[in-house]
mmCIF file of C-alpha atoms and ligand atoms in Angstrom:
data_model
loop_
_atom_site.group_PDB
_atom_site.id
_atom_site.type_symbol
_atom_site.label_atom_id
_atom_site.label_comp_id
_atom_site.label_asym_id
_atom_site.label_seq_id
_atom_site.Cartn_x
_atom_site.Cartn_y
_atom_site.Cartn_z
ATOM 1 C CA UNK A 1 45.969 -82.014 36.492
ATOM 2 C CA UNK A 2 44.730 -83.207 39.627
ATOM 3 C CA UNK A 3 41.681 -83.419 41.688
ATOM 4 C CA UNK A 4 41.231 -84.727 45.189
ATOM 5 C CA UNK A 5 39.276 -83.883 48.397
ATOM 6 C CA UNK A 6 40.447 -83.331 51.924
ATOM 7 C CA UNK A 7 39.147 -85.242 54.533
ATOM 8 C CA UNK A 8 39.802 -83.009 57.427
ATOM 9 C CA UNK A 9 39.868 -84.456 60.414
ATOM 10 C CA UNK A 10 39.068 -81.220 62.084
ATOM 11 C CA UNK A 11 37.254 -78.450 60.271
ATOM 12 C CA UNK A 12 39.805 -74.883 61.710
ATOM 13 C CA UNK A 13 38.005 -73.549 64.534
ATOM 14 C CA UNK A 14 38.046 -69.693 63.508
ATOM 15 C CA UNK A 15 37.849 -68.840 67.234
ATOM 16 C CA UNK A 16 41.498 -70.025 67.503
ATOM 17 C CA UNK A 17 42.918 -67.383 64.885
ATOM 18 C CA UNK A 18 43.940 -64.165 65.191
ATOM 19 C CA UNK A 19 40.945 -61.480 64.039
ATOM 20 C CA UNK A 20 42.721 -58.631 62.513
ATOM 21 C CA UNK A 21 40.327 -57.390 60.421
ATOM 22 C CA UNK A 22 38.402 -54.137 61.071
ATOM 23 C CA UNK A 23 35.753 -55.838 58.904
ATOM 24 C CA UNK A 24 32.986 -59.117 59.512
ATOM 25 C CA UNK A 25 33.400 -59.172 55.512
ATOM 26 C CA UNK A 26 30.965 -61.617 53.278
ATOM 27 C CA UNK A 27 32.744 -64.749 51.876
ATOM 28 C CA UNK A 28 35.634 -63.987 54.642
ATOM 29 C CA UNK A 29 38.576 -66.162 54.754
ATOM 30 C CA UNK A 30 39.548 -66.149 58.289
ATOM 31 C CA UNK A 31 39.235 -70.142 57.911
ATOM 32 C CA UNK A 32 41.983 -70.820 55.421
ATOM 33 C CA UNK A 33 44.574 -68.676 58.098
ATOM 34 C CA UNK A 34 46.193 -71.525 58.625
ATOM 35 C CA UNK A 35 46.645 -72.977 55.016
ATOM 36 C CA UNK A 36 47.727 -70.271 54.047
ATOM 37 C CA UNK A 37 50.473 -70.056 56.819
ATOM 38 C CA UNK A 38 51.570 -73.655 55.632
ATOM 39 C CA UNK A 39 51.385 -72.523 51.633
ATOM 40 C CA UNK A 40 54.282 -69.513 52.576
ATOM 41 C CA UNK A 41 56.420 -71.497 54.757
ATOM 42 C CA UNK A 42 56.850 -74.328 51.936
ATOM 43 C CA UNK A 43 57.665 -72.057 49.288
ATOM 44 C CA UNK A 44 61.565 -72.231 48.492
ATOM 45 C CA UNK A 45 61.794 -68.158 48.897
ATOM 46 C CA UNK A 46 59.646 -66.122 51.041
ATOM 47 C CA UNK A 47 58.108 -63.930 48.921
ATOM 48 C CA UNK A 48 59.650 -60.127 48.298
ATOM 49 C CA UNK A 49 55.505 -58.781 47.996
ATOM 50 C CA UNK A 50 52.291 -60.828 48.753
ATOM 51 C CA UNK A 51 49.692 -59.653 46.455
ATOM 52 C CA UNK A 52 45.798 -59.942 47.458
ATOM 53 C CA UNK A 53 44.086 -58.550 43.816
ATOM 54 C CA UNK A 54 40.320 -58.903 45.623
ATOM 55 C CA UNK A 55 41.496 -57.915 49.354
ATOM 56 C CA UNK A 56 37.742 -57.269 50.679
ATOM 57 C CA UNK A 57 38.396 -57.492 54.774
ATOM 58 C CA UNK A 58 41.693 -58.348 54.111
ATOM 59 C CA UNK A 59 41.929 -61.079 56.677
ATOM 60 C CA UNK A 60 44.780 -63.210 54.785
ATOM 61 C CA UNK A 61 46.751 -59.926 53.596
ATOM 62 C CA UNK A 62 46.507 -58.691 57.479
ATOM 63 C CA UNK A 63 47.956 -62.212 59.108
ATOM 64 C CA UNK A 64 50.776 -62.392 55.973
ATOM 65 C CA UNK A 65 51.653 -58.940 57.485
ATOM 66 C CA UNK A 66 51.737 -59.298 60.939
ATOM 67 C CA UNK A 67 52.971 -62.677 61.202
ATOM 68 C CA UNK A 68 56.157 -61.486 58.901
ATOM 69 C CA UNK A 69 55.028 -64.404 55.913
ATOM 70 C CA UNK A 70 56.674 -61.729 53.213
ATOM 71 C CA UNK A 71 58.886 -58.498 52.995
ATOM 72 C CA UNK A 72 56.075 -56.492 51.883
ATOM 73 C CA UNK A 73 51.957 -56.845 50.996
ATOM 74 C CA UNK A 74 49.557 -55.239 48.930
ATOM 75 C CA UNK A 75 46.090 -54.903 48.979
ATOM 76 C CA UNK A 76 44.062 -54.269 46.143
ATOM 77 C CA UNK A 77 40.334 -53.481 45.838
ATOM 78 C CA UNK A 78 37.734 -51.800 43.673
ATOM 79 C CA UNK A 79 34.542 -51.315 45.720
ATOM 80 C CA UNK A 80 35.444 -47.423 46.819
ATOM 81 C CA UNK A 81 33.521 -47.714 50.453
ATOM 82 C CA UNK A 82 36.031 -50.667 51.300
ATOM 83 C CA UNK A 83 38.756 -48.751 49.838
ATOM 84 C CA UNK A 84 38.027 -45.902 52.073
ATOM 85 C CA UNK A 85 38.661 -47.755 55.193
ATOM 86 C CA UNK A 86 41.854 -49.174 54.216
ATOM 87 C CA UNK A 87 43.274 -45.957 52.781
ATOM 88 C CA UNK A 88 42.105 -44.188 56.002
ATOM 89 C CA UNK A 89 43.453 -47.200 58.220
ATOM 90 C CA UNK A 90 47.029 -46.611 56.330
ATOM 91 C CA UNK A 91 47.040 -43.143 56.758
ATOM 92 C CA UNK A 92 47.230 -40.505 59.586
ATOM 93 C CA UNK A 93 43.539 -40.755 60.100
ATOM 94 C CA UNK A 94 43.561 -44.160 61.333
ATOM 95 C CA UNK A 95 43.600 -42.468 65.351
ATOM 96 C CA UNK A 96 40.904 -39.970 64.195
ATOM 97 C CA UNK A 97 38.992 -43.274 62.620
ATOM 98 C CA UNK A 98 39.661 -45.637 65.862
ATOM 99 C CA UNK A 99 38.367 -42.551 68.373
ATOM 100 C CA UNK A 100 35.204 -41.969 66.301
ATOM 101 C CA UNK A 101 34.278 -45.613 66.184
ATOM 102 C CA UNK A 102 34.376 -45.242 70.145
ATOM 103 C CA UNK A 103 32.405 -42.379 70.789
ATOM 104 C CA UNK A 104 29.621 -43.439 67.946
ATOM 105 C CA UNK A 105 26.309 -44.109 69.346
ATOM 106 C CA UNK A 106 24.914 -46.341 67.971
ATOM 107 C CA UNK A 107 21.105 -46.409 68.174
ATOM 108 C CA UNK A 108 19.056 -46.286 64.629
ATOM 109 C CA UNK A 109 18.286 -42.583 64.496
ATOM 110 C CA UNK A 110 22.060 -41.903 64.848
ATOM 111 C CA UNK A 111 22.816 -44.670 62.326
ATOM 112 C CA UNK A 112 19.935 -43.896 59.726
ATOM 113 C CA UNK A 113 21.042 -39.837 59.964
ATOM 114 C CA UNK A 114 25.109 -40.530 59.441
ATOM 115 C CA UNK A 115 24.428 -43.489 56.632
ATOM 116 C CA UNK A 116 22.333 -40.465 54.887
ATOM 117 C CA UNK A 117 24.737 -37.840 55.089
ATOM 118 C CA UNK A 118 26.978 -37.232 51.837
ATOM 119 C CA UNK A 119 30.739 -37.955 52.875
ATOM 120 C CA UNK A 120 32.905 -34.754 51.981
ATOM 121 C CA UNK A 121 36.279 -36.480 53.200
ATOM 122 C CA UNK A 122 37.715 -39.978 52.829
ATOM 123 C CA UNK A 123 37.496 -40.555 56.702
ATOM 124 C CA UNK A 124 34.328 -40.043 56.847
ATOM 125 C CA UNK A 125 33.417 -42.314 53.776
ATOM 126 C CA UNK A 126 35.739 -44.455 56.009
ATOM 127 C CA UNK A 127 33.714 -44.177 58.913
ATOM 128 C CA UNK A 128 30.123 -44.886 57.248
ATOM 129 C CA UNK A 129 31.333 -48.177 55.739
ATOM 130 C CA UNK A 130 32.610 -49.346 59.141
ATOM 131 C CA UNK A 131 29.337 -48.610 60.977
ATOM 132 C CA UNK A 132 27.015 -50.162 57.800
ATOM 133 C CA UNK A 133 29.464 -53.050 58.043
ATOM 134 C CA UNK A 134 28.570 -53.320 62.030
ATOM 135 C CA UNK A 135 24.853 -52.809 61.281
ATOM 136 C CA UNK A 136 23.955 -54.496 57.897
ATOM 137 C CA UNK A 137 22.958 -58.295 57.380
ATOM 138 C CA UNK A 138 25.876 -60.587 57.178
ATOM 139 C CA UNK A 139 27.941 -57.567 57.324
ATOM 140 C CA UNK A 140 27.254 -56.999 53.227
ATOM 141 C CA UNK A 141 27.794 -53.438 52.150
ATOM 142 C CA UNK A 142 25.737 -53.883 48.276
ATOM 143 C CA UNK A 143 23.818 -51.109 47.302
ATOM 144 C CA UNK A 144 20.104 -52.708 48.774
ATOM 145 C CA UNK A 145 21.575 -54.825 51.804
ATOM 146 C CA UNK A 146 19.159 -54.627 54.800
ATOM 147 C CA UNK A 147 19.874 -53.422 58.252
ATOM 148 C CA UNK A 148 20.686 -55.934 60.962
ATOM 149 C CA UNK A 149 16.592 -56.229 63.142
ATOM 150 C CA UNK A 150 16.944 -58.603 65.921
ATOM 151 C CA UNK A 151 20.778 -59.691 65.877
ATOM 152 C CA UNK A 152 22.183 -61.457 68.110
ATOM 153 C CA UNK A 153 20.646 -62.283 71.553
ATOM 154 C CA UNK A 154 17.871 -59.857 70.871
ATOM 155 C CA UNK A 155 20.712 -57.292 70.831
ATOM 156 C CA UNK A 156 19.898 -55.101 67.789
ATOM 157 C CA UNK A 157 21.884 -53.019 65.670
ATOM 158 C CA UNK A 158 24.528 -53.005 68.263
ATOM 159 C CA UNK A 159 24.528 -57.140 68.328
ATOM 160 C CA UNK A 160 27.980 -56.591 66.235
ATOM 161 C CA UNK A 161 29.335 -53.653 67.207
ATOM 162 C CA UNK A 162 32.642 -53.904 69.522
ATOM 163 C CA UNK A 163 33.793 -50.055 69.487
ATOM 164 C CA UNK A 164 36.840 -50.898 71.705
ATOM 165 C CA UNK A 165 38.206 -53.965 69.781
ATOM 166 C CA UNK A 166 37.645 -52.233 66.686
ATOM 167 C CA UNK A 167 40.080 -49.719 68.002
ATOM 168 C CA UNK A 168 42.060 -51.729 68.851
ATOM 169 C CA UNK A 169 42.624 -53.536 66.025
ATOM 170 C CA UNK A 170 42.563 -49.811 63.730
ATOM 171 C CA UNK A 171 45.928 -48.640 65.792
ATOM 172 C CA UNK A 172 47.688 -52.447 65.348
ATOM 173 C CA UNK A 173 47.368 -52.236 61.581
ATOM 174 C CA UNK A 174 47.959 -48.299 61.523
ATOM 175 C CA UNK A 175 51.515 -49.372 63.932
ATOM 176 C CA UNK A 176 52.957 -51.749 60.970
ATOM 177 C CA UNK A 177 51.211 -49.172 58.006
ATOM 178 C CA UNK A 178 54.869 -49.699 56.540
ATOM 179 C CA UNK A 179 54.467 -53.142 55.352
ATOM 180 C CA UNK A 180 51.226 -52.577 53.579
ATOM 181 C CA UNK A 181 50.166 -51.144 50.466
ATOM 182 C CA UNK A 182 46.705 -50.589 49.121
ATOM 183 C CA UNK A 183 45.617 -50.120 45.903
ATOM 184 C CA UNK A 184 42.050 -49.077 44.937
ATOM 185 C CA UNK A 185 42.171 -50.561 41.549
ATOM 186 C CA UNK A 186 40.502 -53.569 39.167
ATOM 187 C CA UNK A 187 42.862 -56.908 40.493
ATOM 188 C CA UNK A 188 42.620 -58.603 37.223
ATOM 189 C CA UNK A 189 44.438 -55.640 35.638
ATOM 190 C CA UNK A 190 47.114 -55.420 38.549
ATOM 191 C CA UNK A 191 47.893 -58.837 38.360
ATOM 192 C CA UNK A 192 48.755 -58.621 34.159
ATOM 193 C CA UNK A 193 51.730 -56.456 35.023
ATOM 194 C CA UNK A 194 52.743 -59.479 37.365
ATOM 195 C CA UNK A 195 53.145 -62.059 35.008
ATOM 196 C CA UNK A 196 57.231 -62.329 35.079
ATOM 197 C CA UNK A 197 57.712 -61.379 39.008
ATOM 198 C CA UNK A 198 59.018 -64.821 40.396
ATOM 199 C CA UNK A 199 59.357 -62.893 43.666
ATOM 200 C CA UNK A 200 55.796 -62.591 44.838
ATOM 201 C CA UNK A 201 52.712 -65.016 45.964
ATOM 202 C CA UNK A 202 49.345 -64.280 45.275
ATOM 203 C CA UNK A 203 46.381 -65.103 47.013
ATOM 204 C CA UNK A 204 42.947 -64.759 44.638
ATOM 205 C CA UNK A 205 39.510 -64.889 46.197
ATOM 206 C CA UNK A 206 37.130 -63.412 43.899
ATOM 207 C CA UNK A 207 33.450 -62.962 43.863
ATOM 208 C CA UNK A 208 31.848 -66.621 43.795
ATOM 209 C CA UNK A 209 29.785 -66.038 40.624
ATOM 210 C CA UNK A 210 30.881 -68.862 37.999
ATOM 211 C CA UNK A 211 28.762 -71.657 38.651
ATOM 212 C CA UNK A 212 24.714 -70.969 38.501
ATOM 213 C CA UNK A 213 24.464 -70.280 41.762
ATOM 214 C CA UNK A 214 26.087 -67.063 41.657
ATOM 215 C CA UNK A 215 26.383 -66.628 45.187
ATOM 216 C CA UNK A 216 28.853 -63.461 45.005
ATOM 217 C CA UNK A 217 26.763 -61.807 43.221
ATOM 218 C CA UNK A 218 24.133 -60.292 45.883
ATOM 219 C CA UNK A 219 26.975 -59.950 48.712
ATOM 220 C CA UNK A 220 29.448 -57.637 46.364
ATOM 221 C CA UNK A 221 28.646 -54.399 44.802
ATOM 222 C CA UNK A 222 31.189 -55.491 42.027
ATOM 223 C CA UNK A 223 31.019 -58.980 41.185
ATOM 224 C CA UNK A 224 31.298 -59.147 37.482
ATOM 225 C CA UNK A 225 34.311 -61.086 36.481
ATOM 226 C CA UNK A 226 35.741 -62.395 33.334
ATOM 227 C CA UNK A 227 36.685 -65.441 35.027
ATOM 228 C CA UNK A 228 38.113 -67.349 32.361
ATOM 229 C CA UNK A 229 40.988 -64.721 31.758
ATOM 230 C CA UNK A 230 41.224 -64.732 35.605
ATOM 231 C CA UNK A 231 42.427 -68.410 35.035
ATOM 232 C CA UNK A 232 44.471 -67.558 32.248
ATOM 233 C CA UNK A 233 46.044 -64.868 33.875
ATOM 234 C CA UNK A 234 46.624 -66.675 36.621
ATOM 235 C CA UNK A 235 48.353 -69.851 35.233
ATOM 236 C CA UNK A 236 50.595 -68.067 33.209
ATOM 237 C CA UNK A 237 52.331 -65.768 35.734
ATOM 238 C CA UNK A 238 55.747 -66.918 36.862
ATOM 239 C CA UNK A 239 54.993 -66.725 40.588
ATOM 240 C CA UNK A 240 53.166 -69.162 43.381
ATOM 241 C CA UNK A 241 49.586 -68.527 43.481
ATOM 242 C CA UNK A 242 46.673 -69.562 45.802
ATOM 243 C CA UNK A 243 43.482 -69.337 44.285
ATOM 244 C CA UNK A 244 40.079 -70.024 46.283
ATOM 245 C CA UNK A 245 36.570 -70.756 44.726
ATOM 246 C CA UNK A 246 32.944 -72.461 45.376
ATOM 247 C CA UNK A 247 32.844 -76.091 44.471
ATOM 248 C CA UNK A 248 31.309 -76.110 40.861
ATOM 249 C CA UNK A 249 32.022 -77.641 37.672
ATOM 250 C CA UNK A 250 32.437 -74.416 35.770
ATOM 251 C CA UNK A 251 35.596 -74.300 38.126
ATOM 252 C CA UNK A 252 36.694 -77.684 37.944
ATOM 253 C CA UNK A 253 36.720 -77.147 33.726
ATOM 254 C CA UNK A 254 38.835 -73.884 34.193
ATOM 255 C CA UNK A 255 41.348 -75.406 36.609
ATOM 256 C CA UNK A 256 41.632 -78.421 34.102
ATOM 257 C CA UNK A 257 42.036 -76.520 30.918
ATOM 258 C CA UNK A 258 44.307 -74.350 32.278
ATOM 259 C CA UNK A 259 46.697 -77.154 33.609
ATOM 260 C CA UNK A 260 45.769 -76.596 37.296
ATOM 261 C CA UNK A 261 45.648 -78.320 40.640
ATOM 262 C CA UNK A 262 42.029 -78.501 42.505
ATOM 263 C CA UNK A 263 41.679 -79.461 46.098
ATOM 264 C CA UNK A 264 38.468 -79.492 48.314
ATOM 265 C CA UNK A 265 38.645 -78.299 51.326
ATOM 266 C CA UNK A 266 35.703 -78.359 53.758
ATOM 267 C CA UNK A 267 34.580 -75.485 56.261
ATOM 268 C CA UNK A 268 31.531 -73.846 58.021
ATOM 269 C CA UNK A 269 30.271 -70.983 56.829
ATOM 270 C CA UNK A 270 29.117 -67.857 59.075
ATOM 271 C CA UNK A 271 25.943 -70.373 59.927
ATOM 272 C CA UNK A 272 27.731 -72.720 61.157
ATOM 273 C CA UNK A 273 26.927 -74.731 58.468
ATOM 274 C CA UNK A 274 29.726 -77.260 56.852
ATOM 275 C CA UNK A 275 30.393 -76.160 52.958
ATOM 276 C CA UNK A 276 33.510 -77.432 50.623
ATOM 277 C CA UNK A 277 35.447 -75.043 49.127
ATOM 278 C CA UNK A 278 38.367 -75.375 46.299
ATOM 279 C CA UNK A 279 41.554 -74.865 46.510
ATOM 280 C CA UNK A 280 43.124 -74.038 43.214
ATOM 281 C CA UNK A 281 47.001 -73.428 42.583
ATOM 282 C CA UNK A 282 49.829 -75.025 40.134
ATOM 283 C CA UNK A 283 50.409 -77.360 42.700
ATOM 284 C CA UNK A 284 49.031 -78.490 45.922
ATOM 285 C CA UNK A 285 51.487 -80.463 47.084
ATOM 286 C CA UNK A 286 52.392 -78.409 50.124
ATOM 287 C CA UNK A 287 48.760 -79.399 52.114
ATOM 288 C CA UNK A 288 49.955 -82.041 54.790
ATOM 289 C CA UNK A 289 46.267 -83.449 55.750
HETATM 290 C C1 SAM B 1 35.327 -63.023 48.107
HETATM 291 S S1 SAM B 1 35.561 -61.315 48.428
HETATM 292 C C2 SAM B 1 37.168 -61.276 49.169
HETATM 293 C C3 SAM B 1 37.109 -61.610 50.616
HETATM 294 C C4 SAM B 1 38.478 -61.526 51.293
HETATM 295 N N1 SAM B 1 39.351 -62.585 50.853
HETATM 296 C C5 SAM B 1 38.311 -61.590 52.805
HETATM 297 O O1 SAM B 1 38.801 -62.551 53.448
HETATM 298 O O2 SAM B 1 37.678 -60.678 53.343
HETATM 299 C C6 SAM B 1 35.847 -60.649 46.845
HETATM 300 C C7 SAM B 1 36.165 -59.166 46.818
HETATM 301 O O3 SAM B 1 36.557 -58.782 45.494
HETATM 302 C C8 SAM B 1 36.142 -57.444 45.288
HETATM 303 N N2 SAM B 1 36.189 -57.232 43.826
HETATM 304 C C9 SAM B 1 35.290 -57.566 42.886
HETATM 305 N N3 SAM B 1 35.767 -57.290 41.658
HETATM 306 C C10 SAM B 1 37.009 -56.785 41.827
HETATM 307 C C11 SAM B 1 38.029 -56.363 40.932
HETATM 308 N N4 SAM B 1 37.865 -56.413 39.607
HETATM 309 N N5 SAM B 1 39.187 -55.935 41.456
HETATM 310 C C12 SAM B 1 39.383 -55.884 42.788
HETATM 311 N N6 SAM B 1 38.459 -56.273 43.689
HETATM 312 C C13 SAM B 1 37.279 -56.733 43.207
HETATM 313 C C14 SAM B 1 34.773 -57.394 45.908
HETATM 314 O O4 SAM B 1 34.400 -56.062 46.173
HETATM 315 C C15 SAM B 1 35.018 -58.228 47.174
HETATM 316 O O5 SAM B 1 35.436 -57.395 48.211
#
């Protein structure tokens, strides 16, 4: 086992990749776009199916698909209001989806009365969870999570709402629907039926609730993990694996009992702020800086 830190020279500027993602999703990893781009090109194979067991916004399954990283990717998630979008996005509703995000209007009396209303059909589940995504605090959809006041610029609810380029980007993942698969399912359990496949890579980013802190736990209406067997799991399937968690010693003490590889990486979070994260894999040889 090793441990290091990173000393980036540069910290990725998140303006200069691709957003894909229908979603501004909590604990996000548009940042680690590019790692993850250099973790698939060193592998000796590309991979038959890239697996994402805690998808969320689905930033890193999205760029593995468009960018052609593996022959196939699925997408697997339990909280049922994110599942909604992607099964509507992957689906024949996507255009009904993408024109109702357009014509919304978004002021609070239109927003309080649709939140309120029970959903009878999957797109319109799909539809909610999009617009409390656009209009909630740090885009967090937990049961309790308060509405956006002031935003941006004094702009209000609608300081995060961009109707056209969420459109937009609803029809580019609906056009390459093929290459995706999404399962609405518990990740842990999806990934114990992996444990021989050689053919795949899997990228884990679960709720940050080991260490005291706990920080996944308000952000996530399922954040209860049994992340020792995650660990377990993990290390014992036959495949390549990227694994991505806060910097704390309960993590440190996994990845070392289980025989693993820890790097830190540093990166700013949605404040701007500069945070380390860990990298966590068999091996970590692959990082060039
Ligand atoms: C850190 S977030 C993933 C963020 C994602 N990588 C992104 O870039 O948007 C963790 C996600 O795991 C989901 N989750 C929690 N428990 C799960 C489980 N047992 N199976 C699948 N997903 C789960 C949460 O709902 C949350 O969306």
């Amino acid at each position: 086992m090793q441990q290091s830190f990173l000393n980036l020279p540069n910290i990725v500027n998140i303006a200069s990749v691709p957003h894909r993602s229908p979603f501004r999703y909590p604990g996000g990893k548009t940042w680690l776009v590019p790692r993850i781009r250099e973790w698939l090109m060193s592998l000796p194979q590309r991979p038959k199916e890239f697996i994402e067991p805690f998808a969320g916004g689905g930033i890193i399954a999205l760029t593995v698909a468009f960018e052609n990283l593996a022959d196939h990717v699925t997408m697997i998630e339990l909280d049922n209001q994110v599942a909604a979008v992607w099964k509507v996005i992957l689906s024949d509703d996507a255009l009904w989806l993408a024109d109702q995000i357009e014509s919304f209007n978004l002021s609070y009396e239109e927003v309080y009365h649709f939140l309120n209303q029970p959903a009878k059909e999957l797109k319109t589940q799909a539809l909610q969870t999009i617009i409390k995504n656009r209009v909630n605090r740090g885009g967090i959809l937990a049961n309790g999570a308060g509405m956006i006041k002031k935003g941006e610029n004094g702009k209000g609810l609608s300081s995060r709402w961009y109707p056209q380029t969420l459109k937009k980007r609803i029809i580019d993942i609906y056009a390459i629907r093929n290459k995706i698969t999404f399962i609405e399912a518990d990740g842990l359990k999806i990934l114990e039926k992996q444990l021989d496949r050689n053919d795949i890579a899997v990228f884990i980013d679960p709720p940050y609730t080991i260490s005291s802190k706990k920080a996944g736990s308000r952000l996530y209406n399922h954040s209860t993990i049994d992340h020792e067997k995650l660990f377990k799991v993990a290390s014992s399937m036959a495949c390549q694996f990227l694994m991505t968690y806060d910097l704390a010693e309960e993590v440190l003490s996994l990845a070392k009992l289980n025989n693993l590889d820890t790097k830190c990486i540093a990166m700013k979070n949605t404040h701007h702020a500069k945070m380390n994260e860990l990298l966590v894999s068999k091996a970590l040889n692959w990082i060039q800086s």
